[in-house]
Amino acid sequence: MSKKQLIVLGAGPGGYAAAFLAADLGMDVTLIDKELNPGGVCLYRGCIPSKALLHIAKLVNEAKEASKWGVEFSEPKLYPEKINEWKNKVVKNLTGGLGQLTKQRKVHYIQGTAKFLDPHTLEVEKSGGEKEKLSFENIIIATGSSPARIPNFPEFSDKIWDSTGALDIKKIPKKLLVIGGGYIGLELGTVYASVGSEVTVVEMLPHLLNGADRDLVAVFQKRISKLFKEILVSTKVAGISETKSGVKVTFETSDKKKDEREFDAVLISTGRKPNTKGFDLEKTGVKVDDKGFIIVDKQCKTNVTGIYAIGDVAGEPMLAHKASHEGRTAVEVIAGHKVEFAPNAIPAVVFTDPEIAWCGYTEAEAKESGIKYEVAKFPWAASGRAMTLDRTDGLTKIIIEQGSQRILGMGIAGAGAGELIAEGVLAVEMGANVTDLKLTIHPHPTLSETLMETAEIFFGQSTHIYRPKKSDKSDDKPDANK
Ligand code: FAD
């Protein structure tokens, strides 16, 4: 049995980023995954295919709207098979490219399913059926997550989908129910509503997108309520069963009123659970918490020496960019560098229309933490670029620490918010203050100017918004008591 210096178990964005950096640092690396090539959920059935479909949704919606700008297209014709083909090609190209990078870096890639035999040994059942035992000095567990199942709900089928089922556009249902008002349900609901489904969203909580500030969600909700047929909040699904013609669903509101309806298809997107079962993790002695996440410290170390965990399996937020940064941290720790995974801002983006993005402190978090903060907001109705795009339905906000005037967080709702938020992440990580943002020359005409103008608003000096003077805030004399 060969002893490996480093094994990375799971080749999602966490695992492959870790393996590639380890190879770059001169380690002997073995990367194991069930799939033919690296990519994980993100590339095969998550971030990438969903964004490919959202691109089509955007195109269709813009074509429908164009008549008000004096350009008339005929009703778009949609060919689900071709849409699927194109989306699958994007996935194949990207995962194939990662396969190439794996070979170029001389990472030893094994396609197979692994399980632990003890804290130092794995057994891999390869795609061809043969088994191999591998011992290791270090292992990074990056096994990711899977869609959560609701007890007593029927199995997934061609009418009852998880996110993977919804990404495989076979036929477009006339009536689609999305259970769960989180980002995955809303993104996939946007895709189906744009290509012609009547989409109903049902959410148990009183609002959509728990975790995002309400004023940002309000911008999104205004537009989405035109695209979706119905959004039911404070409502749960009390029963669901397949019929010959579709899926029968019983809703129950918070005041216990029941309502039965039928849909052609149902997407269940009620969260994801970490993949800690099915590979004999128990044999290592690694501890998991009550939600099933592997417990790690800031260096991605578990309680067992030589065993690290990263990405979705190691805790929230379950996002690809968090996974890859943790993966790189774990490798640096193994290489002996003095590093920690301690970001001030992990951006979150909801790729709906409009997009919502935030990083650092949300306003709600700032309020809860007891920090002294102020908020500056810039409505996009005053942005020239937003007007040229006919997308004045946007809002940029900054959360600012009183006194130091440091930028603690940023939130954006509007077209392209996902791209714009990167500047907020840099500002928070660099400890920039609101004057830095105000004095940074932003290109005109762009939506990025809304970030600069939000900073100007903080001082009551926005060029494009007139506000009667009420504050004597000065950018050279920060004072918490003003
Ligand atoms: P994963 O990507 O889950 O990869 C884990 C890998 O481990 C898998 O390839 C699996 O085959 C392998 N594996 C597991 N067990 C074993 C075993 N025993 N043996 C061998 N291999 C094993 N995140 C974003 O940041 N942005 C987005 O826009 C976004 N959109 C999403 C859309 C959808 C529909 C979904 C479902 C998710 C989305 N996510 C998004 C979340 C993102 O996909 C995950 O956060 C990310 O993939 C986590 O990466 P990971 O490396 O931890 O694990």
Coordinates of C-alpha atoms and ligand atoms in Angstrom, one line a residue:
M1 CA 0.0 0.0 0.0
S2 CA 1.5 3.4 -1.0
K3 CA 1.6 6.2 1.5
K4 CA 0.5 9.6 0.0
Q5 CA 1.8 13.0 1.3
L6 CA -1.6 14.6 0.7
I7 CA -5.0 13.2 -0.4
V8 CA -7.8 15.6 -1.2
L9 CA -11.2 13.8 -1.0
G10 CA -13.7 15.5 -3.3
A11 CA -12.9 17.6 -6.3
G12 CA -15.4 20.4 -6.1
P13 CA -14.2 24.1 -6.0
G14 CA -12.8 23.5 -2.5
G15 CA -11.0 20.2 -3.3
Y16 CA -9.5 21.1 -6.7
A17 CA -8.4 24.5 -5.6
A18 CA -6.6 22.8 -2.7
A19 CA -5.1 20.1 -4.8
F20 CA -3.8 22.6 -7.4
L21 CA -2.2 24.9 -4.9
A22 CA -0.6 21.9 -3.1
A23 CA 0.9 20.8 -6.5
D24 CA 2.1 24.4 -7.1
L25 CA 3.8 24.3 -3.7
G26 CA 5.6 21.1 -4.7
M27 CA 3.6 18.5 -2.8
D28 CA 2.7 15.0 -4.0
V29 CA -1.1 15.2 -4.3
T30 CA -3.8 12.7 -4.9
L31 CA -7.3 14.0 -5.8
I32 CA -10.2 11.6 -5.5
D33 CA -13.8 12.2 -6.9
K34 CA -16.6 10.1 -8.3
E35 CA -16.8 12.2 -11.4
L36 CA -14.7 11.9 -14.5
N37 CA -13.1 15.3 -14.0
P38 CA -12.9 17.8 -11.1
G39 CA -15.7 20.3 -10.7
G40 CA -18.0 19.1 -8.0
V41 CA -21.5 20.3 -7.4
C42 CA -20.6 23.8 -8.5
L43 CA -19.6 22.9 -12.0
Y44 CA -21.7 19.8 -12.7
R45 CA -25.0 20.7 -11.0
G46 CA -24.8 24.1 -9.2
C47 CA -23.3 27.5 -9.9
I48 CA -22.3 27.0 -13.5
P49 CA -25.3 25.3 -15.1
S50 CA -27.7 27.5 -13.2
K51 CA -25.9 30.6 -14.4
A52 CA -25.9 29.3 -18.0
L53 CA -29.7 29.0 -17.8
L54 CA -30.1 32.4 -16.1
H55 CA -28.2 33.9 -19.0
I56 CA -30.9 32.5 -21.4
A57 CA -33.6 33.8 -19.0
K58 CA -32.1 37.3 -19.2
L59 CA -32.0 37.2 -22.9
V60 CA -35.6 36.2 -23.2
N61 CA -36.8 38.8 -20.8
E62 CA -34.8 41.6 -22.5
A63 CA -36.2 40.5 -25.9
K64 CA -39.7 40.7 -24.5
E65 CA -39.1 44.2 -23.0
A66 CA -37.3 45.6 -26.0
S67 CA -40.4 46.9 -27.7
K68 CA -40.6 49.8 -25.3
W69 CA -37.1 50.9 -26.5
G70 CA -38.3 50.8 -30.1
V71 CA -36.9 47.4 -31.0
E72 CA -39.4 44.6 -31.7
F73 CA -38.5 40.9 -31.7
S74 CA -41.0 38.2 -32.4
E75 CA -42.0 35.9 -29.5
P76 CA -38.9 33.8 -28.6
K77 CA -39.1 30.2 -29.6
L78 CA -37.5 27.9 -27.0
Y79 CA -36.0 24.5 -27.7
P80 CA -35.4 22.8 -24.3
E81 CA -33.2 20.1 -25.8
K82 CA -30.9 22.7 -27.4
I83 CA -30.8 24.8 -24.2
N84 CA -29.7 21.6 -22.3
E85 CA -27.1 20.8 -25.0
W86 CA -25.6 24.3 -24.7
K87 CA -25.6 24.2 -20.9
N88 CA -24.0 20.7 -20.9
K89 CA -21.4 21.9 -23.3
V90 CA -20.4 24.8 -20.9
V91 CA -20.1 22.2 -18.1
K92 CA -18.1 19.8 -20.3
N93 CA -15.7 22.4 -21.4
L94 CA -15.1 23.7 -17.9
T95 CA -14.7 20.3 -16.3
G96 CA -12.6 19.1 -19.2
G97 CA -10.4 22.1 -18.7
L98 CA -9.9 21.3 -15.1
G99 CA -9.0 17.7 -16.1
Q100 CA -6.2 19.2 -18.3
L101 CA -5.0 21.5 -15.4
T102 CA -4.9 18.4 -13.2
K103 CA -2.7 16.6 -15.6
Q104 CA -0.5 19.6 -16.3
R105 CA 0.2 20.0 -12.5
K106 CA 0.8 16.2 -12.2
V107 CA -1.9 15.8 -9.6
H108 CA -2.7 12.1 -9.4
Y109 CA -6.5 12.0 -10.1
I110 CA -8.5 8.9 -9.2
Q111 CA -12.1 8.6 -10.3
G112 CA -13.8 6.5 -7.7
T113 CA -15.7 6.4 -4.4
A114 CA -13.6 6.5 -1.3
K115 CA -14.3 5.4 2.3
F116 CA -12.2 5.5 5.4
L117 CA -10.8 2.3 6.9
D118 CA -9.1 4.2 9.8
P119 CA -7.7 7.7 10.5
H120 CA -4.7 7.1 8.2
T121 CA -6.2 4.9 5.4
L122 CA -8.7 5.1 2.7
E123 CA -10.1 2.6 0.3
V124 CA -11.1 3.7 -3.1
E125 CA -13.5 1.8 -5.4
K126 CA -12.5 3.0 -8.8
S127 CA -14.9 3.6 -11.7
G128 CA -13.8 0.2 -13.2
G129 CA -14.7 -1.6 -10.0
E130 CA -11.2 -2.4 -8.6
K131 CA -10.3 -1.4 -5.1
E132 CA -7.2 0.3 -3.9
K133 CA -6.0 1.1 -0.3
L134 CA -4.2 4.4 0.2
S135 CA -2.5 5.6 3.4
F136 CA -1.8 9.3 3.9
E137 CA 0.2 11.8 6.0
N138 CA -2.6 14.4 5.5
I139 CA -6.0 14.4 4.1
I140 CA -8.4 17.3 3.2
I141 CA -12.0 16.2 3.3
A142 CA -14.0 18.2 0.7
T143 CA -17.0 16.0 0.1
G144 CA -19.4 18.9 -0.2
S145 CA -23.2 18.8 0.3
S146 CA -26.4 17.5 -1.2
P147 CA -30.0 18.7 -1.4
A148 CA -31.8 18.3 2.0
R149 CA -34.8 16.0 1.9
I150 CA -37.9 16.7 3.9
P151 CA -39.1 13.7 5.9
N152 CA -42.4 12.2 4.6
F153 CA -42.1 13.9 1.3
P154 CA -42.1 11.6 -1.8
E155 CA -39.0 10.6 -3.6
F156 CA -37.6 12.9 -6.3
S157 CA -39.1 12.1 -9.7
D158 CA -39.7 13.6 -13.1
K159 CA -42.4 15.8 -11.5
I160 CA -40.9 16.4 -8.1
W161 CA -37.4 17.8 -8.5
D162 CA -34.4 18.8 -6.5
S163 CA -32.1 21.4 -8.0
T164 CA -30.3 18.8 -10.1
G165 CA -33.7 17.8 -11.6
A166 CA -34.6 21.4 -12.3
L167 CA -31.3 22.0 -14.1
D168 CA -32.1 19.3 -16.6
I169 CA -34.6 21.2 -18.7
K170 CA -36.6 18.4 -20.5
K171 CA -39.9 20.1 -20.8
I172 CA -41.2 23.3 -19.5
P173 CA -44.1 22.7 -17.0
K174 CA -47.1 25.0 -17.3
K175 CA -47.4 25.4 -13.6
L176 CA -44.3 25.1 -11.4
L177 CA -44.2 25.3 -7.6
V178 CA -40.9 26.2 -5.9
I179 CA -40.8 25.2 -2.3
G180 CA -38.3 27.4 -0.5
G181 CA -37.6 31.1 -0.9
G182 CA -33.8 30.8 -0.7
Y183 CA -31.4 31.7 -3.5
I184 CA -31.4 28.4 -5.3
G185 CA -35.2 28.2 -5.5
L186 CA -35.5 31.9 -6.6
E187 CA -32.8 31.5 -9.3
L188 CA -34.3 28.4 -10.8
G189 CA -37.8 29.8 -10.4
T190 CA -36.5 32.8 -12.4
V191 CA -35.3 30.5 -15.2
Y192 CA -38.6 28.7 -15.5
A193 CA -40.8 31.8 -15.2
S194 CA -38.7 33.4 -18.0
V195 CA -39.2 30.5 -20.3
G196 CA -42.9 30.4 -19.8
S197 CA -43.9 28.5 -16.6
E198 CA -46.4 30.0 -14.2
V199 CA -44.2 30.0 -11.1
T200 CA -45.5 30.0 -7.5
V201 CA -43.0 30.2 -4.6
V202 CA -43.9 29.1 -1.2
E203 CA -41.8 30.0 1.9
M204 CA -42.4 29.0 5.5
L205 CA -40.8 32.2 6.9
P206 CA -42.5 35.6 6.7
H207 CA -40.0 36.7 3.9
L208 CA -37.8 35.5 1.1
L209 CA -34.0 35.4 1.2
N210 CA -33.5 35.1 4.9
G211 CA -30.1 36.7 5.7
A212 CA -30.3 39.6 3.2
D213 CA -31.4 43.1 4.3
R214 CA -35.1 43.7 3.8
D215 CA -34.6 46.9 1.8
L216 CA -32.5 45.0 -0.8
V217 CA -35.0 42.2 -0.9
A218 CA -37.8 44.8 -1.4
V219 CA -36.1 46.0 -4.7
F220 CA -36.0 42.4 -5.9
Q221 CA -39.5 41.6 -4.8
K222 CA -41.0 44.5 -6.8
R223 CA -39.8 43.1 -10.1
I224 CA -40.0 39.4 -9.3
S225 CA -43.6 39.7 -8.3
K226 CA -44.3 40.6 -12.0
L227 CA -42.4 37.6 -13.3
F228 CA -43.7 35.1 -10.8
K229 CA -47.4 34.2 -10.6
E230 CA -47.5 34.2 -6.8
I231 CA -45.2 34.4 -3.8
L232 CA -46.7 32.8 -0.6
V233 CA -44.9 33.6 2.6
S234 CA -45.6 32.3 6.1
T235 CA -47.0 29.3 4.4
K236 CA -45.8 25.7 4.6
V237 CA -46.4 22.6 2.5
A238 CA -48.4 20.3 4.7
G239 CA -48.8 17.5 2.1
I240 CA -47.5 16.6 -1.3
S241 CA -48.4 13.6 -3.6
E242 CA -48.0 12.7 -7.2
T243 CA -51.1 12.3 -9.3
K244 CA -51.5 11.0 -12.9
S245 CA -51.5 14.5 -14.2
G246 CA -49.2 16.3 -11.8
V247 CA -48.5 17.0 -8.2
K248 CA -51.1 17.7 -5.5
V249 CA -49.9 20.1 -2.8
T250 CA -51.6 21.2 0.4
F251 CA -50.5 24.6 1.7
E252 CA -51.0 25.6 5.3
T253 CA -50.7 29.2 6.4
S254 CA -49.4 30.3 9.8
D255 CA -53.1 30.7 11.0
K256 CA -53.7 27.0 10.0
K257 CA -55.8 27.7 6.9
K258 CA -55.4 24.9 4.4
D259 CA -55.5 25.2 0.6
E260 CA -55.1 22.3 -1.9
R261 CA -53.7 22.9 -5.4
E262 CA -52.3 21.0 -8.3
F263 CA -49.0 21.8 -10.2
D264 CA -47.3 20.1 -13.2
A265 CA -44.0 20.0 -11.4
V266 CA -42.6 20.9 -8.0
L267 CA -39.0 22.0 -7.2
I268 CA -38.0 21.3 -3.6
S269 CA -35.2 23.7 -2.6
T270 CA -35.3 23.8 1.1
G271 CA -31.6 23.8 1.8
R272 CA -28.6 21.5 1.6
K273 CA -27.0 19.1 4.0
P274 CA -23.3 18.3 4.4
N275 CA -22.0 15.1 3.0
T276 CA -20.6 13.4 6.1
K277 CA -22.4 10.1 5.7
G278 CA -21.7 7.1 3.5
F279 CA -17.9 7.1 3.7
D280 CA -17.2 5.8 7.2
L281 CA -16.1 9.1 8.6
E282 CA -16.9 7.6 12.0
K283 CA -13.8 5.4 11.7
T284 CA -11.5 8.5 11.8
G285 CA -12.9 9.9 15.1
V286 CA -13.5 13.2 13.4
K287 CA -16.2 15.2 15.2
V288 CA -19.3 16.6 13.5
D289 CA -21.7 19.2 15.0
D290 CA -25.5 18.7 15.5
K291 CA -26.2 19.8 11.9
G292 CA -23.7 17.2 10.5
F293 CA -20.9 19.7 9.6
I294 CA -17.4 18.6 10.3
I295 CA -16.0 20.8 13.2
V296 CA -12.9 22.7 12.1
D297 CA -10.8 25.5 13.6
K298 CA -9.6 28.6 11.7
Q299 CA -6.8 26.5 10.1
C300 CA -9.4 24.0 8.7
K301 CA -8.0 21.4 11.1
T302 CA -10.4 18.8 12.6
N303 CA -9.9 17.3 16.0
V304 CA -7.8 14.5 14.4
T305 CA -4.1 15.3 13.5
G306 CA -3.5 15.3 9.8
I307 CA -7.3 15.5 8.9
Y308 CA -8.6 18.8 7.5
A309 CA -12.0 19.7 6.2
I310 CA -13.1 22.5 3.9
G311 CA -16.1 23.8 1.9
D312 CA -19.7 22.9 2.3
V313 CA -18.9 19.9 4.5
A314 CA -17.2 22.2 7.0
G315 CA -19.9 24.7 7.6
E316 CA -21.8 27.8 6.4
P317 CA -21.8 29.7 4.2
M318 CA -22.1 26.9 1.6
L319 CA -20.6 28.8 -1.3
A320 CA -18.0 27.9 -3.9
H321 CA -15.7 30.8 -3.2
K322 CA -15.7 30.1 0.5
A323 CA -14.8 26.5 -0.3
S324 CA -11.9 27.4 -2.5
H325 CA -10.4 29.9 -0.1
E326 CA -10.6 27.4 2.7
G327 CA -9.0 24.8 0.5
R328 CA -6.1 27.1 -0.2
T329 CA -5.8 27.9 3.6
A330 CA -5.7 24.2 4.5
V331 CA -2.9 23.6 2.0
E332 CA -0.8 26.5 3.3
V333 CA -1.3 25.2 6.9
I334 CA 0.0 21.8 5.7
A335 CA 2.9 23.5 4.1
G336 CA 3.8 25.1 7.4
H337 CA 2.7 28.7 6.7
K338 CA 1.2 30.7 9.5
V339 CA -2.2 31.3 8.1
E340 CA -5.8 31.2 9.1
F341 CA -9.1 31.4 7.3
A342 CA -10.4 34.6 8.8
P343 CA -12.2 36.7 6.2
N344 CA -14.0 39.9 7.1
A345 CA -16.2 39.6 4.0
I346 CA -17.5 36.6 2.2
P347 CA -19.7 37.9 -0.6
A348 CA -23.1 36.4 -1.2
V349 CA -24.8 36.8 -4.5
V350 CA -28.3 35.9 -5.6
F351 CA -28.3 35.8 -9.4
T352 CA -31.9 36.7 -9.9
D353 CA -33.2 39.7 -11.8
P354 CA -32.4 42.1 -10.2
E355 CA -29.4 40.5 -8.5
I356 CA -28.8 41.0 -4.8
A357 CA -25.3 40.9 -3.4
W358 CA -23.9 41.7 0.0
C359 CA -20.7 41.4 1.9
G360 CA -19.3 42.1 5.4
Y361 CA -21.9 43.2 7.9
T362 CA -25.5 43.4 6.7
E363 CA -27.5 46.2 8.4
A364 CA -29.4 43.6 10.4
E365 CA -26.2 42.1 11.7
A366 CA -24.7 45.5 12.6
K367 CA -27.8 46.3 14.5
E368 CA -27.8 42.9 16.3
S369 CA -24.0 43.2 17.1
G370 CA -24.4 46.5 19.0
I371 CA -21.7 48.2 16.9
K372 CA -22.3 51.9 16.4
Y373 CA -23.0 52.2 12.7
E374 CA -24.5 54.4 10.1
V375 CA -26.0 53.5 6.7
A376 CA -25.7 55.4 3.5
K377 CA -28.0 54.5 0.5
F378 CA -28.0 55.5 -3.1
P379 CA -31.1 54.8 -5.2
W380 CA -30.3 53.9 -8.8
A381 CA -32.9 56.3 -10.1
A382 CA -30.2 58.9 -9.9
S383 CA -27.6 56.9 -11.9
G384 CA -27.1 57.8 -15.5
R385 CA -25.9 54.3 -16.4
A386 CA -28.9 52.7 -14.8
M387 CA -31.1 55.0 -16.9
T388 CA -29.3 54.0 -20.1
L389 CA -30.0 50.4 -19.2
D390 CA -33.6 51.2 -18.2
R391 CA -32.7 49.6 -14.9
T392 CA -33.3 52.3 -12.3
D393 CA -34.7 49.7 -10.0
G394 CA -31.6 49.4 -7.9
L395 CA -30.1 50.4 -4.5
T396 CA -26.6 50.5 -3.2
K397 CA -26.0 50.8 0.5
I398 CA -22.9 50.9 2.7
I399 CA -22.7 50.1 6.4
I400 CA -20.2 52.4 8.1
E401 CA -18.7 52.3 11.5
Q402 CA -19.3 55.5 13.4
G403 CA -16.2 57.4 14.4
S404 CA -13.6 55.5 12.3
Q405 CA -15.9 55.8 9.2
R406 CA -14.7 52.3 8.2
I407 CA -16.7 50.4 5.7
L408 CA -18.1 47.4 7.5
G409 CA -20.3 46.1 4.8
M410 CA -22.0 46.7 1.5
G411 CA -25.3 45.6 0.0
I412 CA -26.4 46.1 -3.6
A413 CA -29.7 45.2 -5.3
G414 CA -29.8 45.8 -9.0
A415 CA -28.7 44.6 -12.4
G416 CA -25.1 43.3 -12.2
A417 CA -24.9 43.5 -8.4
G418 CA -22.9 40.3 -8.4
E419 CA -20.0 41.9 -10.3
L420 CA -20.2 45.2 -8.4
I421 CA -19.9 43.7 -4.9
A422 CA -16.3 42.7 -5.5
E423 CA -15.3 46.3 -4.8
G424 CA -17.2 46.2 -1.5
V425 CA -15.3 43.0 -0.5
L426 CA -12.0 44.7 -1.3
A427 CA -13.0 47.8 0.7
V428 CA -14.0 45.7 3.8
E429 CA -10.9 43.5 3.6
M430 CA -8.6 46.5 3.2
G431 CA -10.2 48.4 6.1
A432 CA -11.1 51.2 3.7
N433 CA -13.1 54.1 5.1
V434 CA -15.9 55.8 3.3
T435 CA -13.6 58.7 2.2
D436 CA -11.4 56.2 0.4
L437 CA -14.4 55.1 -1.6
K438 CA -15.6 58.7 -2.1
L439 CA -12.2 59.8 -3.5
T440 CA -11.7 56.8 -5.8
I441 CA -12.4 57.9 -9.3
H442 CA -14.9 55.5 -10.8
P443 CA -15.4 55.3 -14.6
H444 CA -18.4 57.1 -16.1
P445 CA -21.0 56.0 -17.0
T446 CA -21.0 52.8 -15.0
L447 CA -23.1 51.3 -12.2
S448 CA -19.9 51.2 -10.2
E449 CA -20.4 55.0 -9.7
T450 CA -23.3 54.1 -7.4
L451 CA -20.8 52.9 -4.9
M452 CA -18.8 56.1 -5.0
E453 CA -22.0 58.2 -4.8
T454 CA -23.2 56.2 -1.8
A455 CA -20.0 57.2 -0.1
E456 CA -20.7 60.8 -1.2
I457 CA -24.2 60.6 0.3
F458 CA -22.7 59.7 3.6
F459 CA -21.1 63.2 3.7
G460 CA -24.3 64.8 2.2
Q461 CA -22.3 65.5 -1.0
S462 CA -23.6 63.3 -3.7
T463 CA -23.4 65.0 -7.1
H464 CA -26.6 63.5 -8.4
I465 CA -28.8 63.7 -5.3
Y466 CA -29.8 66.9 -3.7
R467 CA -30.2 66.6 0.1
P468 CA -30.8 69.7 2.2
K469 CA -27.8 70.1 4.5
K470 CA -28.4 68.5 7.8
S471 CA -25.0 66.9 8.7
D472 CA -21.7 68.5 9.3
K473 CA -19.8 65.2 8.8
S474 CA -16.3 65.9 7.7
D475 CA -14.1 63.4 6.0
D476 CA -11.0 64.8 7.6
K477 CA -12.3 65.0 11.1
P478 CA -14.0 61.7 11.9
D479 CA -16.0 62.0 15.1
A480 CA -18.3 59.3 16.5
N481 CA -20.4 61.8 18.3
K482 CA -21.4 63.9 15.4
Ligands
FAD1 P1 -18.8 20.1 -3.8 O1 -18.8 21.0 -4.9 O2 -20.1 19.6 -3.3 O3 -18.0 18.8 -4.3 C1 -17.9 17.7 -3.5 C2 -17.3 16.6 -4.4 O4 -17.0 15.5 -3.5 C3 -18.3 16.0 -5.4 O5 -17.8 16.1 -6.7 C4 -18.5 14.6 -5.0 O6 -18.6 13.7 -6.1 C5 -17.3 14.3 -4.2 N1 -17.4 13.2 -3.2 C6 -18.2 13.2 -2.1 N2 -18.1 12.1 -1.4 C7 -17.2 11.4 -2.0 C8 -16.6 10.1 -1.8 N3 -16.9 9.3 -0.7 N4 -15.7 9.6 -2.7 C9 -15.3 10.4 -3.7 N5 -15.8 11.6 -4.0 C10 -16.7 12.1 -3.2 N6 -22.3 28.7 -4.8 C11 -21.8 29.9 -5.2 O7 -20.8 30.3 -4.6 N7 -22.3 30.6 -6.2 C12 -23.4 30.1 -6.9 O8 -23.9 30.8 -7.8 C13 -23.9 28.9 -6.5 N8 -25.0 28.4 -7.2 C14 -25.5 27.2 -6.8 C15 -26.6 26.7 -7.5 C16 -27.1 25.4 -7.2 C17 -28.3 24.9 -8.0 C18 -26.5 24.6 -6.2 C19 -27.0 23.3 -5.9 C20 -25.4 25.1 -5.5 C21 -24.9 26.4 -5.8 N9 -23.8 26.9 -5.1 C22 -23.3 28.2 -5.5 C23 -23.2 26.2 -4.0 C24 -21.8 25.5 -4.5 O9 -22.1 24.6 -5.5 C25 -21.2 24.8 -3.3 O10 -21.0 25.7 -2.3 C26 -19.8 24.3 -3.7 O11 -19.9 23.4 -4.8 C27 -19.2 23.6 -2.6 O12 -17.9 23.1 -2.9 P2 -17.2 21.9 -2.2 O13 -15.8 21.9 -2.8 O14 -17.3 22.1 -0.8 O15 -18.0 20.6 -2.6

